[in-house]
Amino acid sequence: MIESKLISKALFTDKNVKSVNKLKVLAGIEHIASMNQTHSDKVSFAKSSQIYDSDGIYTEIPKLGLVVQTADCMPILLSDKKRIGAIHSGWRGLEKNIVKKAIKKFDVNQLSISIGPHAQSCCYEVKKDVKKHFNDYTELRDGMFFLNMSQVLKDLSKEEGFQIEVSSICTICNNSYNSYRKNKTTKRQFGVIWR
């Protein structure tokens, strides 16, 4: 389990936390909203404990935790003085600008963003169809392209002025994490934020 250093009530689990109920106990919360994630750019306001058809949710309702599930994509947690948010983003979400759309719901001058373990450029090989969207964020090694997803958001933080922290843990090469890229698993780890 990794606690955010930037956001006081935010954490990322490894593959040992297998259920939302265990997650609730860890975070000490009763009510959570989560997402039916489809690699979209949809960001929904979470007003109650339910599953939203989106890849981003945000709320200002006290004691409502927000959950994102990942297995190589970036689990992104957001917080300003008034609202909290959770985003699921892989390369498709980045290409569709889901984070840019989500931060419009926040006070960017007070915004902190924490990114948990995800596929890192050490292991995240992509083909030319993906590389063409991220020319500045891919590295050529041994004739293969490797994508650095989180650098896109680090650069966005410089443009927009929000604070950011990024985990250096790669879900592909660290066996403590579920990785779809490694073995097509249906299991996920969690990111959770609450007030």
CSV table of C-alpha atoms in Angstrom, one decimal:
chain,number,residue,atom,x,y,z
A,1,MET,CA,0.0,0.0,0.0
A,2,ILE,CA,1.3,3.5,-0.9
A,3,GLU,CA,-0.1,6.6,0.8
A,4,SER,CA,0.1,9.8,-1.2
A,5,LYS,CA,2.5,12.3,0.1
A,6,LEU,CA,0.7,15.1,-1.6
A,7,ILE,CA,-3.0,14.3,-0.7
A,8,SER,CA,-3.7,13.4,2.9
A,9,LYS,CA,-6.5,10.9,2.3
A,10,ALA,CA,-5.4,9.0,-0.8
A,11,LEU,CA,-3.8,5.6,-1.3
A,12,PHE,CA,-2.9,3.0,-3.8
A,13,THR,CA,-3.0,-0.7,-3.1
A,14,ASP,CA,-1.0,-3.6,-4.6
A,15,LYS,CA,-2.5,-6.9,-5.7
A,16,ASN,CA,-2.9,-8.1,-2.1
A,17,VAL,CA,-6.0,-6.0,-1.6
A,18,LYS,CA,-8.5,-8.0,-3.6
A,19,SER,CA,-11.9,-6.5,-2.7
A,20,VAL,CA,-13.7,-3.2,-2.3
A,21,ASN,CA,-14.7,-4.3,1.2
A,22,LYS,CA,-11.1,-4.6,2.3
A,23,LEU,CA,-10.4,-1.3,0.6
A,24,LYS,CA,-13.1,0.3,2.7
A,25,VAL,CA,-11.6,-1.0,5.9
A,26,LEU,CA,-8.1,0.2,4.9
A,27,ALA,CA,-9.4,3.7,4.2
A,28,GLY,CA,-11.9,3.7,7.1
A,29,ILE,CA,-14.8,4.7,4.8
A,30,GLU,CA,-18.3,3.3,4.4
A,31,HIS,CA,-19.5,4.7,1.1
A,32,ILE,CA,-17.7,4.6,-2.3
A,33,ALA,CA,-18.4,5.5,-5.8
A,34,SER,CA,-16.5,3.7,-8.6
A,35,MET,CA,-16.5,3.4,-12.4
A,36,ASN,CA,-17.4,1.1,-15.2
A,37,GLN,CA,-14.2,2.0,-17.0
A,38,THR,CA,-14.1,1.8,-20.8
A,39,HIS,CA,-11.1,4.0,-21.8
A,40,SER,CA,-13.4,6.9,-22.5
A,41,ASP,CA,-13.0,10.7,-21.8
A,42,LYS,CA,-16.2,10.9,-19.8
A,43,VAL,CA,-15.9,12.6,-16.3
A,44,SER,CA,-19.0,12.3,-14.1
A,45,PHE,CA,-20.1,14.0,-10.9
A,46,ALA,CA,-20.5,11.4,-8.2
A,47,LYS,CA,-23.4,12.2,-6.0
A,48,SER,CA,-23.9,8.8,-4.3
A,49,SER,CA,-22.4,5.4,-3.7
A,50,GLN,CA,-22.8,3.8,-7.1
A,51,ILE,CA,-21.0,2.7,-10.3
A,52,TYR,CA,-20.7,5.4,-12.9
A,53,ASP,CA,-20.3,4.8,-16.7
A,54,SER,CA,-17.1,7.0,-17.0
A,55,ASP,CA,-13.3,7.0,-16.6
A,56,GLY,CA,-13.3,9.9,-14.3
A,57,ILE,CA,-15.4,10.9,-11.3
A,58,TYR,CA,-15.3,13.8,-8.9
A,59,THR,CA,-17.3,14.9,-5.9
A,60,GLU,CA,-17.6,17.4,-3.1
A,61,ILE,CA,-19.8,15.2,-0.9
A,62,PRO,CA,-18.2,14.5,2.4
A,63,LYS,CA,-17.5,10.8,3.4
A,64,LEU,CA,-17.9,9.6,-0.2
A,65,GLY,CA,-14.8,7.8,-1.3
A,66,LEU,CA,-13.8,7.5,-5.0
A,67,VAL,CA,-12.2,4.4,-6.4
A,68,VAL,CA,-10.3,3.7,-9.6
A,69,GLN,CA,-9.1,0.2,-10.7
A,70,THR,CA,-6.1,-0.4,-12.8
A,71,ALA,CA,-3.7,-3.0,-14.1
A,72,ASP,CA,-1.2,-1.0,-16.1
A,73,CYS,CA,-3.2,2.2,-16.8
A,74,MET,CA,-2.6,5.2,-14.5
A,75,PRO,CA,-4.7,5.5,-11.4
A,76,ILE,CA,-5.0,9.3,-10.9
A,77,LEU,CA,-6.3,10.9,-7.7
A,78,LEU,CA,-7.1,14.6,-7.6
A,79,SER,CA,-7.8,17.0,-4.7
A,80,ASP,CA,-8.4,20.8,-4.2
A,81,LYS,CA,-9.9,22.6,-1.2
A,82,LYS,CA,-13.4,21.7,-2.3
A,83,ARG,CA,-13.4,18.6,-4.4
A,84,ILE,CA,-11.8,15.2,-4.9
A,85,GLY,CA,-11.5,13.1,-8.1
A,86,ALA,CA,-10.4,9.8,-9.5
A,87,ILE,CA,-9.4,9.1,-13.1
A,88,HIS,CA,-8.5,5.9,-15.0
A,89,SER,CA,-6.2,6.7,-17.9
A,90,GLY,CA,-4.1,4.6,-20.3
A,91,TRP,CA,-2.8,5.9,-23.6
A,92,ARG,CA,-6.4,6.2,-25.0
A,93,GLY,CA,-7.4,8.4,-22.1
A,94,LEU,CA,-4.3,10.6,-22.6
A,95,GLU,CA,-5.0,10.8,-26.3
A,96,LYS,CA,-8.6,11.9,-25.5
A,97,ASN,CA,-7.4,14.5,-23.0
A,98,ILE,CA,-9.4,13.1,-20.1
A,99,VAL,CA,-7.1,14.7,-17.5
A,100,LYS,CA,-7.4,18.1,-19.2
A,101,LYS,CA,-11.2,17.7,-19.1
A,102,ALA,CA,-11.2,16.6,-15.5
A,103,ILE,CA,-9.1,19.5,-14.1
A,104,LYS,CA,-11.6,22.0,-15.5
A,105,LYS,CA,-13.8,20.8,-12.6
A,106,PHE,CA,-11.2,21.9,-10.0
A,107,ASP,CA,-9.5,25.0,-8.9
A,108,VAL,CA,-6.2,24.5,-10.7
A,109,ASN,CA,-4.3,26.8,-8.3
A,110,GLN,CA,-5.2,24.6,-5.3
A,111,LEU,CA,-5.0,21.3,-7.2
A,112,SER,CA,-2.9,18.3,-6.3
A,113,ILE,CA,-2.6,15.2,-8.4
A,114,SER,CA,-1.2,11.8,-7.3
A,115,ILE,CA,-0.5,9.1,-9.9
A,116,GLY,CA,-0.1,5.5,-8.6
A,117,PRO,CA,1.8,2.5,-10.0
A,118,HIS,CA,1.3,2.0,-13.7
A,119,ALA,CA,3.1,0.7,-16.8
A,120,GLN,CA,6.4,2.7,-17.0
A,121,SER,CA,8.7,3.4,-19.9
A,122,CYS,CA,11.1,0.7,-18.8
A,123,CYS,CA,8.6,-1.9,-20.0
A,124,TYR,CA,5.6,-0.3,-21.8
A,125,GLU,CA,6.3,-1.1,-25.4
A,126,VAL,CA,3.9,0.4,-28.0
A,127,LYS,CA,3.6,0.1,-31.8
A,128,LYS,CA,3.6,2.9,-34.3
A,129,ASP,CA,-0.2,3.4,-34.1
A,130,VAL,CA,0.2,4.5,-30.5
A,131,LYS,CA,3.5,6.2,-30.9
A,132,LYS,CA,2.1,8.6,-33.5
A,133,HIS,CA,0.0,10.2,-30.7
A,134,PHE,CA,3.0,10.6,-28.4
A,135,ASN,CA,6.1,11.3,-30.4
A,136,ASP,CA,7.6,13.4,-27.6
A,137,TYR,CA,6.9,10.7,-25.0
A,138,THR,CA,8.3,7.6,-26.7
A,139,GLU,CA,11.8,6.3,-26.6
A,140,LEU,CA,13.4,4.0,-29.2
A,141,ARG,CA,15.3,1.1,-27.8
A,142,ASP,CA,16.5,-2.0,-29.7
A,143,GLY,CA,14.1,-1.1,-32.5
A,144,MET,CA,11.1,-0.9,-30.2
A,145,PHE,CA,9.1,2.1,-28.9
A,146,PHE,CA,8.5,2.6,-25.2
A,147,LEU,CA,5.9,5.1,-23.9
A,148,ASN,CA,6.3,7.3,-20.8
A,149,MET,CA,2.6,8.1,-20.0
A,150,SER,CA,3.2,10.0,-16.8
A,151,GLN,CA,5.5,12.5,-18.4
A,152,VAL,CA,2.5,13.8,-20.4
A,153,LEU,CA,0.9,14.7,-17.1
A,154,LYS,CA,4.1,16.1,-15.6
A,155,ASP,CA,4.4,18.5,-18.6
A,156,LEU,CA,0.7,19.3,-18.2
A,157,SER,CA,1.4,20.3,-14.5
A,158,LYS,CA,4.0,22.7,-15.7
A,159,GLU,CA,1.6,24.3,-18.2
A,160,GLU,CA,-1.4,24.4,-15.8
A,161,GLY,CA,0.4,25.0,-12.5
A,162,PHE,CA,-1.0,22.1,-10.4
A,163,GLN,CA,1.2,20.0,-8.0
A,164,ILE,CA,1.9,16.5,-9.0
A,165,GLU,CA,3.5,13.3,-7.6
A,166,VAL,CA,4.1,10.2,-9.7
A,167,SER,CA,4.9,6.7,-8.4
A,168,SER,CA,8.0,5.2,-10.0
A,169,ILE,CA,6.7,1.6,-9.6
A,170,CYS,CA,6.1,-0.2,-12.9
A,171,THR,CA,3.2,-2.6,-12.8
A,172,ILE,CA,4.7,-4.7,-15.6
A,173,CYS,CA,8.0,-5.5,-14.0
A,174,ASN,CA,7.0,-5.4,-10.3
A,175,ASN,CA,5.3,-8.7,-9.3
A,176,SER,CA,3.5,-7.0,-6.4
A,177,TYR,CA,1.0,-5.6,-8.9
A,178,ASN,CA,-1.5,-6.9,-11.4
A,179,SER,CA,-0.5,-6.3,-15.0
A,180,TYR,CA,-2.8,-6.9,-18.0
A,181,ARG,CA,0.1,-6.3,-20.3
A,182,LYS,CA,2.1,-9.1,-18.7
A,183,ASN,CA,-0.5,-11.9,-18.4
A,184,LYS,CA,-4.0,-10.6,-19.5
A,185,THR,CA,-5.2,-10.7,-15.9
A,186,THR,CA,-8.7,-9.6,-15.1
A,187,LYS,CA,-7.6,-8.6,-11.5
A,188,ARG,CA,-7.0,-5.0,-10.6
A,189,GLN,CA,-5.4,-2.9,-7.9
A,190,PHE,CA,-7.2,0.1,-6.4
A,191,GLY,CA,-6.6,3.8,-6.0
A,192,VAL,CA,-8.9,5.5,-3.5
A,193,ILE,CA,-9.4,9.0,-2.3
A,194,TRP,CA,-11.8,10.4,0.4
A,195,ARG,CA,-12.5,13.3,2.7
